[in-house]
N, CA and C atoms as an extended XYZ file, in Angstrom:
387
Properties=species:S:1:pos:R:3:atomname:S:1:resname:S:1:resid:I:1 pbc="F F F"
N        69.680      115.965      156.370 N   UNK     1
C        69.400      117.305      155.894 CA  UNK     1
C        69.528      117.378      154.373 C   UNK     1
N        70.749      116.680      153.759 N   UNK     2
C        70.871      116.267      151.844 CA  UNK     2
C        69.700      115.958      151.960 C   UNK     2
N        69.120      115.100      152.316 N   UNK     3
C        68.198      114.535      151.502 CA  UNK     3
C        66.912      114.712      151.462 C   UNK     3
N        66.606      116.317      152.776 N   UNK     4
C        65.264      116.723      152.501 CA  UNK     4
C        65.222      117.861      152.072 C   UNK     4
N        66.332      118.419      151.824 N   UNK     5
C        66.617      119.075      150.780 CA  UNK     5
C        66.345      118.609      149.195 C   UNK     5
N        66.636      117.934      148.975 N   UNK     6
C        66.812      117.331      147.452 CA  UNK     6
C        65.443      116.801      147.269 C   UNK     6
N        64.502      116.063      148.500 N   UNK     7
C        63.241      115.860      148.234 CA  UNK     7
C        62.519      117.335      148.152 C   UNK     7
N        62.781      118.368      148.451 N   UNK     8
C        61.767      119.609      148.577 CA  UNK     8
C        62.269      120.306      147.121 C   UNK     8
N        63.158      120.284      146.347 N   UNK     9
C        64.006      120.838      145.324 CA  UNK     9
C        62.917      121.205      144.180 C   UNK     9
N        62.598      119.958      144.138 N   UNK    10
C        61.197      119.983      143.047 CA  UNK    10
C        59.334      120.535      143.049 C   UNK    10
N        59.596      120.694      144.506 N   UNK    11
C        58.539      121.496      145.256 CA  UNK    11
C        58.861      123.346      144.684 C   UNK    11
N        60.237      123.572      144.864 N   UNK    12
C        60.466      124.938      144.763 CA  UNK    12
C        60.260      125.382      143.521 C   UNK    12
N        60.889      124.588      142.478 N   UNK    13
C        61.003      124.613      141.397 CA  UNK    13
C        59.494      124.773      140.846 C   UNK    13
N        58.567      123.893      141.346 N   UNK    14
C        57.049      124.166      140.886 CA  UNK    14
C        56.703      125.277      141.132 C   UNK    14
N        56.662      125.836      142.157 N   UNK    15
C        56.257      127.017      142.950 CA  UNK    15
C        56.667      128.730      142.591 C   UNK    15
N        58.042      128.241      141.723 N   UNK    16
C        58.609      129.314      141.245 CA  UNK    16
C        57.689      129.458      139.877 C   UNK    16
N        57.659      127.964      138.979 N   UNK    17
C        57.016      128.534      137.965 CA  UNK    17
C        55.867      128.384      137.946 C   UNK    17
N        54.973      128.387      138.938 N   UNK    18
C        53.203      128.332      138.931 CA  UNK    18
C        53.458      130.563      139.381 C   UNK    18
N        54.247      130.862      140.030 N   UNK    19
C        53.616      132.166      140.546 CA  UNK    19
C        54.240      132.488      138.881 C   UNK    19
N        55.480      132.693      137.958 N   UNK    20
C        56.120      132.903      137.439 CA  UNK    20
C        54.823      132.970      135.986 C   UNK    20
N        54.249      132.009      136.138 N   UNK    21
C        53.038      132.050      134.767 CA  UNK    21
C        52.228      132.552      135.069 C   UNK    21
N        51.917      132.956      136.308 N   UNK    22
C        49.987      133.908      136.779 CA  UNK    22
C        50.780      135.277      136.583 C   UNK    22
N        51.934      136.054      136.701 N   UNK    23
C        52.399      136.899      136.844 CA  UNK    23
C        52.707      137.834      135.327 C   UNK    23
N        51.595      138.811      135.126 N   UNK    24
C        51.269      139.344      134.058 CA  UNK    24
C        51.057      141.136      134.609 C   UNK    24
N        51.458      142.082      133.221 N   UNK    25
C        51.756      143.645      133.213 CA  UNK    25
C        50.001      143.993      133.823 C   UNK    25
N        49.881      145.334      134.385 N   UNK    26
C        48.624      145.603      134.780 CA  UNK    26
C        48.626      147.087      135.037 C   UNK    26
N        49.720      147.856      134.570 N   UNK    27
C        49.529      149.070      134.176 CA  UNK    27
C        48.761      149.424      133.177 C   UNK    27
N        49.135      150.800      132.863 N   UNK    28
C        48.425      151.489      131.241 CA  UNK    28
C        48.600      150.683      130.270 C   UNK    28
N        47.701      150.645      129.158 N   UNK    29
C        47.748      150.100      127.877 CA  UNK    29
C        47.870      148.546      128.249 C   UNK    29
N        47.243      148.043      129.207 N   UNK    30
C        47.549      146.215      129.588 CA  UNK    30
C        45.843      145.517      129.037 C   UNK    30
N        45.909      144.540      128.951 N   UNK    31
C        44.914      144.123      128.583 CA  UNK    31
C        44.074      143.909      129.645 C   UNK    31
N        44.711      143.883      130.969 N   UNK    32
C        43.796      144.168      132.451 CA  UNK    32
C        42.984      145.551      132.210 C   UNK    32
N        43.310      146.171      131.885 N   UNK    33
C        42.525      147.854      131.759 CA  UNK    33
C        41.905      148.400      130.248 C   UNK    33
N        41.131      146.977      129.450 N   UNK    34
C        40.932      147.450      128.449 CA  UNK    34
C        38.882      147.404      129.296 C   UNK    34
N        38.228      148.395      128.669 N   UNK    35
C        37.160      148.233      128.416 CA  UNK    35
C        36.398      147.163      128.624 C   UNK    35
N        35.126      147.111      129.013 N   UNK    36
C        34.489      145.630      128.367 CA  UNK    36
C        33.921      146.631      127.094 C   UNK    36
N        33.470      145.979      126.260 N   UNK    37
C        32.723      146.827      124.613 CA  UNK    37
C        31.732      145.486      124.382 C   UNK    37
N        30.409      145.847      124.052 N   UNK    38
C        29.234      144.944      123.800 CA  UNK    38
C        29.700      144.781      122.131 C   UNK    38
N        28.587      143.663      122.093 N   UNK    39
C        28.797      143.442      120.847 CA  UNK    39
C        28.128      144.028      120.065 C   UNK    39
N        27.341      144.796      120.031 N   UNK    40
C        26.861      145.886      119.468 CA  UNK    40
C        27.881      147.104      118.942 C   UNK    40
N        28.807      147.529      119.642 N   UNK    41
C        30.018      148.857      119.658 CA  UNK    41
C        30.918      148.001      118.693 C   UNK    41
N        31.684      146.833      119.199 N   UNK    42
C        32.459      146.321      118.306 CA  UNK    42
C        31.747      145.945      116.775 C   UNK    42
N        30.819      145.553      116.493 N   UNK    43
C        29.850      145.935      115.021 CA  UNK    43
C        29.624      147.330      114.628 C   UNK    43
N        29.862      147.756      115.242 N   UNK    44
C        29.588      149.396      114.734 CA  UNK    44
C        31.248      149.779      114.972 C   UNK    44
N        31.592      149.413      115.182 N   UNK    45
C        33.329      150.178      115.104 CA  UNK    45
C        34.119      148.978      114.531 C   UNK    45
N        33.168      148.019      113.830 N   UNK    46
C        34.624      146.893      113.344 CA  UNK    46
C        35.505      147.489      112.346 C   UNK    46
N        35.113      148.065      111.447 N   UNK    47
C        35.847      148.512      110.407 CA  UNK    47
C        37.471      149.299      111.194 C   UNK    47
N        37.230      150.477      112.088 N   UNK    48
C        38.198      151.086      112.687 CA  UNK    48
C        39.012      150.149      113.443 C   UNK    48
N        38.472      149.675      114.479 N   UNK    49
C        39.049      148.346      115.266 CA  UNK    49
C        39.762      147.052      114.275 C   UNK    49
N        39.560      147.225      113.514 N   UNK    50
C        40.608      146.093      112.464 CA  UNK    50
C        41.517      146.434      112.206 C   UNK    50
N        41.088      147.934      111.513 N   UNK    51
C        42.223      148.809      110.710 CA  UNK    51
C        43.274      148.853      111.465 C   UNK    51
N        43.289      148.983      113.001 N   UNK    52
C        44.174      149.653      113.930 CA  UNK    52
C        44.462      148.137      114.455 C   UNK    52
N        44.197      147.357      114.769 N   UNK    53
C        44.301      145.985      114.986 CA  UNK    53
C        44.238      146.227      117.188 C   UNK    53
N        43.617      147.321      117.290 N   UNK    54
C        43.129      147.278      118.495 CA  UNK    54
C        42.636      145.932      119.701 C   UNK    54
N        43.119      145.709      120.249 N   UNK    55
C        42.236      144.669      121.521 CA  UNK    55
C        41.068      144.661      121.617 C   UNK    55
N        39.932      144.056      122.014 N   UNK    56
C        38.433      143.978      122.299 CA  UNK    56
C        38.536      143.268      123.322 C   UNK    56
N        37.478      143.857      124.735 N   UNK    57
C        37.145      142.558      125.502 CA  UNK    57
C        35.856      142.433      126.122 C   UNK    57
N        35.018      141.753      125.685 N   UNK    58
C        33.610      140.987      125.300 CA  UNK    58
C        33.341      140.606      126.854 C   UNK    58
N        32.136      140.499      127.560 N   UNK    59
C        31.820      139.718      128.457 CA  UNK    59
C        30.462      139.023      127.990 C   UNK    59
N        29.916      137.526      128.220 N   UNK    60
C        29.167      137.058      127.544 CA  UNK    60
C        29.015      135.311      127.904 C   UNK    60
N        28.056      134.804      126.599 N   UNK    61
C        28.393      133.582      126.570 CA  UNK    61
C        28.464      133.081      124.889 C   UNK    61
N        29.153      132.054      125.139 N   UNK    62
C        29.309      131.487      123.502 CA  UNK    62
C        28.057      130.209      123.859 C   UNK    62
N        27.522      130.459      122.592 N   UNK    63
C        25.735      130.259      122.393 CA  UNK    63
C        25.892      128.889      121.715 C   UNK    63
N        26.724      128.866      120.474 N   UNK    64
C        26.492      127.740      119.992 CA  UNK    64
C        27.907      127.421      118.971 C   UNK    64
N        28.410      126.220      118.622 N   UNK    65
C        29.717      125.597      117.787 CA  UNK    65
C        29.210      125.960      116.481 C   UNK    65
N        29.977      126.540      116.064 N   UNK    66
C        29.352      127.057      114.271 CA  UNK    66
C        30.331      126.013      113.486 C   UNK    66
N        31.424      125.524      113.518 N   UNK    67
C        32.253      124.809      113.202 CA  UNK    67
C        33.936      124.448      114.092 C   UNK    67
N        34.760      123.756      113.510 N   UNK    68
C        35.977      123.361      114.064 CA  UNK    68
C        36.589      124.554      115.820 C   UNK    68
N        36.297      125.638      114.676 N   UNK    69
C        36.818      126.425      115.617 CA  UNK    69
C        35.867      128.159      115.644 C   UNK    69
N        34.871      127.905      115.262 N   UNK    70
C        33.920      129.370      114.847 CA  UNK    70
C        32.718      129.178      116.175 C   UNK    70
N        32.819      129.719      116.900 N   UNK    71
C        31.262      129.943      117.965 CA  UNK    71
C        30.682      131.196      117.771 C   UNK    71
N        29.827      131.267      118.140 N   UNK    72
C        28.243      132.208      118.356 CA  UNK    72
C        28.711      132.851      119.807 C   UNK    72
N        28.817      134.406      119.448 N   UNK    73
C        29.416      134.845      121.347 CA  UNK    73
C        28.315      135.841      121.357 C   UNK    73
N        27.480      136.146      122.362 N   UNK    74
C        26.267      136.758      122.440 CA  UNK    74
C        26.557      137.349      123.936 C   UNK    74
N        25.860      138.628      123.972 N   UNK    75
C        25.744      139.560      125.041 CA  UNK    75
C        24.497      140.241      124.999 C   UNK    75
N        24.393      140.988      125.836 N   UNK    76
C        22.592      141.009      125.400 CA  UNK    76
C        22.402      142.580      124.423 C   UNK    76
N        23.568      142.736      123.794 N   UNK    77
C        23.395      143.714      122.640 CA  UNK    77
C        23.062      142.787      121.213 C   UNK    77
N        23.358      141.524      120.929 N   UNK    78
C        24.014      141.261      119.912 CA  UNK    78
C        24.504      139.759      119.990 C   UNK    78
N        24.832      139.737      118.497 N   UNK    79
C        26.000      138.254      118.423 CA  UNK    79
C        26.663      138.515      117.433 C   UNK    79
N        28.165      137.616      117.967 N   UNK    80
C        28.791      137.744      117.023 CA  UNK    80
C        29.721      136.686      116.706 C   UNK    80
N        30.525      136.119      115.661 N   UNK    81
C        31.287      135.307      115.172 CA  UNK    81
C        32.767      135.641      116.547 C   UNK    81
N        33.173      134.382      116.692 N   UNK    82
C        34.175      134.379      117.500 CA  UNK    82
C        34.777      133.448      117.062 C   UNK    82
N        36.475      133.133      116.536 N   UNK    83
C        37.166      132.323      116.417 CA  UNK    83
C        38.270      132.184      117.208 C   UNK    83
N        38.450      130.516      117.829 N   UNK    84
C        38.830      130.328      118.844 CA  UNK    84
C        40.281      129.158      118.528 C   UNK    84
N        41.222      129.269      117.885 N   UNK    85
C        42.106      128.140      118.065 CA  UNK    85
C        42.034      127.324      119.112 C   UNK    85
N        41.758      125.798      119.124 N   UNK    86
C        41.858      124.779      120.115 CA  UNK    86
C        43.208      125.007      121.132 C   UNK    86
N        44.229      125.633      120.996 N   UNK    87
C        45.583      125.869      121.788 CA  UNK    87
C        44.795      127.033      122.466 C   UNK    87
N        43.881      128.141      121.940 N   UNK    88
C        43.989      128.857      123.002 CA  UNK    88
C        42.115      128.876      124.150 C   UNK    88
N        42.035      127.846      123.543 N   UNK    89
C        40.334      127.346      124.312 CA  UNK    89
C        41.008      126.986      125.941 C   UNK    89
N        39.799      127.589      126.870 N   UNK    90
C        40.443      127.357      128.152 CA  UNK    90
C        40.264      125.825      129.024 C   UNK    90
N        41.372      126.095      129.976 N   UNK    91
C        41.606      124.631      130.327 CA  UNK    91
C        40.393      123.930      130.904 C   UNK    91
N        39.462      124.823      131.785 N   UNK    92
C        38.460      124.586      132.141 CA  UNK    92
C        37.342      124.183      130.732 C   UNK    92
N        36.003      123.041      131.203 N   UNK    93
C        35.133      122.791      130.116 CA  UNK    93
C        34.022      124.157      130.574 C   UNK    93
N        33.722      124.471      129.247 N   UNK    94
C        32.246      125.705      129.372 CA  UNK    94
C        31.087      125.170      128.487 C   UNK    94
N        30.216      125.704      129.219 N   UNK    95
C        28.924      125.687      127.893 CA  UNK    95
C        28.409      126.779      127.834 C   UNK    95
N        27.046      126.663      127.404 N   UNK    96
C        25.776      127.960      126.827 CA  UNK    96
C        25.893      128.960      128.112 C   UNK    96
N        26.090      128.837      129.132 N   UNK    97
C        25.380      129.208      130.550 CA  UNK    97
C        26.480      129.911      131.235 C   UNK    97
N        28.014      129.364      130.825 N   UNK    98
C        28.955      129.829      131.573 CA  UNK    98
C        29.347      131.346      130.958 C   UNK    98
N        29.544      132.418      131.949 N   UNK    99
C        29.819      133.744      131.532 CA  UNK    99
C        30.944      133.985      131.649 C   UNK    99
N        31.727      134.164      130.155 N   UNK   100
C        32.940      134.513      129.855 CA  UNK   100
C        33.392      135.529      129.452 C   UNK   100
N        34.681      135.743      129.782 N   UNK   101
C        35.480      137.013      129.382 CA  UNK   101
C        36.415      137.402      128.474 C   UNK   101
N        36.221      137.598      127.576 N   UNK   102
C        37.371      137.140      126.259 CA  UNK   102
C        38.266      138.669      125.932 C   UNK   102
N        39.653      138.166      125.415 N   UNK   103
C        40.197      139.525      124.979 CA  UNK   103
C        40.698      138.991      123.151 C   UNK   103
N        40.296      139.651      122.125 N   UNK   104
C        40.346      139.300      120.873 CA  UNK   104
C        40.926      140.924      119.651 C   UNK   104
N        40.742      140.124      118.773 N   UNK   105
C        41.095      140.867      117.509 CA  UNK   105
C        39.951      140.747      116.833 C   UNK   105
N        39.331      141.950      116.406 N   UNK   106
C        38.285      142.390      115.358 CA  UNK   106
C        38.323      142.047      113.873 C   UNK   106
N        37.588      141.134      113.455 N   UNK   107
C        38.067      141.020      111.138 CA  UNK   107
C        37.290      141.039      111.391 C   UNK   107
N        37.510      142.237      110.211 N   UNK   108
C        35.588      142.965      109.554 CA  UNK   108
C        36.205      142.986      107.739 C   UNK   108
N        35.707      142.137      107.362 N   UNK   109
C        35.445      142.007      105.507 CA  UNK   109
C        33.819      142.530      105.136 C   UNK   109
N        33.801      143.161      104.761 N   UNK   110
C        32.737      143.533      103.737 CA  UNK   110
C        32.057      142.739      103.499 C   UNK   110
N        31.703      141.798      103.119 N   UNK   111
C        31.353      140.866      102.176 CA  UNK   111
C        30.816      139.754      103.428 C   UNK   111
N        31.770      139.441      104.609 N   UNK   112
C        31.652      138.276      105.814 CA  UNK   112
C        31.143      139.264      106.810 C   UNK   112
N        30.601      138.427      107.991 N   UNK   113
C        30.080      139.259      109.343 CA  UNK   113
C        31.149      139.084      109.861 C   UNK   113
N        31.358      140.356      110.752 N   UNK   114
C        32.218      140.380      111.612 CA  UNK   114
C        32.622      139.484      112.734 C   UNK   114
N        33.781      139.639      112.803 N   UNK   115
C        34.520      138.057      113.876 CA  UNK   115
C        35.446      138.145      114.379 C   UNK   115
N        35.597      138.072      115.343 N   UNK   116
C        36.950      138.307      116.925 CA  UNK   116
C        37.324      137.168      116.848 C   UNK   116
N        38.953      137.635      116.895 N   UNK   117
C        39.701      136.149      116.775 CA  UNK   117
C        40.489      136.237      118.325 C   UNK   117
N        40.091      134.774      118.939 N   UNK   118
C        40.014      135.401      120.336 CA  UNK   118
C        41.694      134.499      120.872 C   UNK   118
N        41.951      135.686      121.883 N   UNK   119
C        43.651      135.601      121.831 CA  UNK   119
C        43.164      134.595      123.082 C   UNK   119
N        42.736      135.018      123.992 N   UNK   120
C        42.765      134.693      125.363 CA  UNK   120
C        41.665      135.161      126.399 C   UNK   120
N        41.450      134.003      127.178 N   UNK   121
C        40.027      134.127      128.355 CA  UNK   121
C        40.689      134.551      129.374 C   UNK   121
N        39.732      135.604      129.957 N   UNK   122
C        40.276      136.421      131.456 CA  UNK   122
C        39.728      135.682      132.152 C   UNK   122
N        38.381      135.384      132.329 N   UNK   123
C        37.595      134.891      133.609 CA  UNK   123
C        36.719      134.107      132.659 C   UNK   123
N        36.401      133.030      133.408 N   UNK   124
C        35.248      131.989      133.344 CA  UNK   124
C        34.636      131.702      134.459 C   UNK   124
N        33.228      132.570      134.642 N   UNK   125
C        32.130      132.131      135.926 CA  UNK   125
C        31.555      131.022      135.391 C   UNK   125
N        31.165      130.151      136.279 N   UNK   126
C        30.793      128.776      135.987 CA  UNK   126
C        29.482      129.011      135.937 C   UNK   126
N        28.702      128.164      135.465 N   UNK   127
C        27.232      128.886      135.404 CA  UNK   127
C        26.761      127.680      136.406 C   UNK   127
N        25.695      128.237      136.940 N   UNK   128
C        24.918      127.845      138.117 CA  UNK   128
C        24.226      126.600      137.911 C   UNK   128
N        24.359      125.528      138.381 N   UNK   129
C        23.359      124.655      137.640 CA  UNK   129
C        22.504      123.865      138.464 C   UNK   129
């Protein structure tokens, strides 16, 4: 009985922290209950949406690698600059085709096009192939 105990120990231990990391807020003000906003609205409201450092969440696909960490995120309003730190790119591989769900931060400079700096992916549909 010790010892199938002590073999299952590390079973529990996984199990606690696999539910322990999916387990996220989903009331008011959660990033589960924000909007989707095209990329059209977030260009026309970047200026406010910066100022306030508000959430955005985009449904779409990223079109093309602009550099290290800059993609092309397109919806059928629009495109727009999306920056993506490699730590927070998802575990799954995507391309042109796969329809994603992003939740980000709005920088709008004057001078640069506007660009969501993207915190984190909700959903990734795999695209059909």
């Amino acid at each position: 009985m010790k010892r199938s105990m002590k073999s299952l120990s590390p079973f529990f231990v996984f199990v606690f922290i696999c539910s322990y990391a999916n387990g996220q807020y989903t009331g008011p003000g959660s990033v589960a209950n924000l909007e989707v906003m095209s990329v059209k609205q977030v260009k026309e409201q970047a200026a406010e949406l910066d100022k306030t450092d508000k959430l955005v969440k985009l449904q779409g696909y990223i079109t093309e690698q602009v550099n290290e960490d800059t993609y092309w995120f397109e919806d059928s309003s629009g495109r727009v600059w999306v920056e993506i730190d490699e730590d927070d790119l998802p575990d799954k591989p995507f391309d042109n085709k796969t329809r994603l769900t992003i939740i980000g931060e709005v920088d709008h400079d004057l001078l640069e096009e506007v660009e969501v700096e993207v915190e984190r992916f909700l959903a990734i549909e795999p695209s059909n192939q």
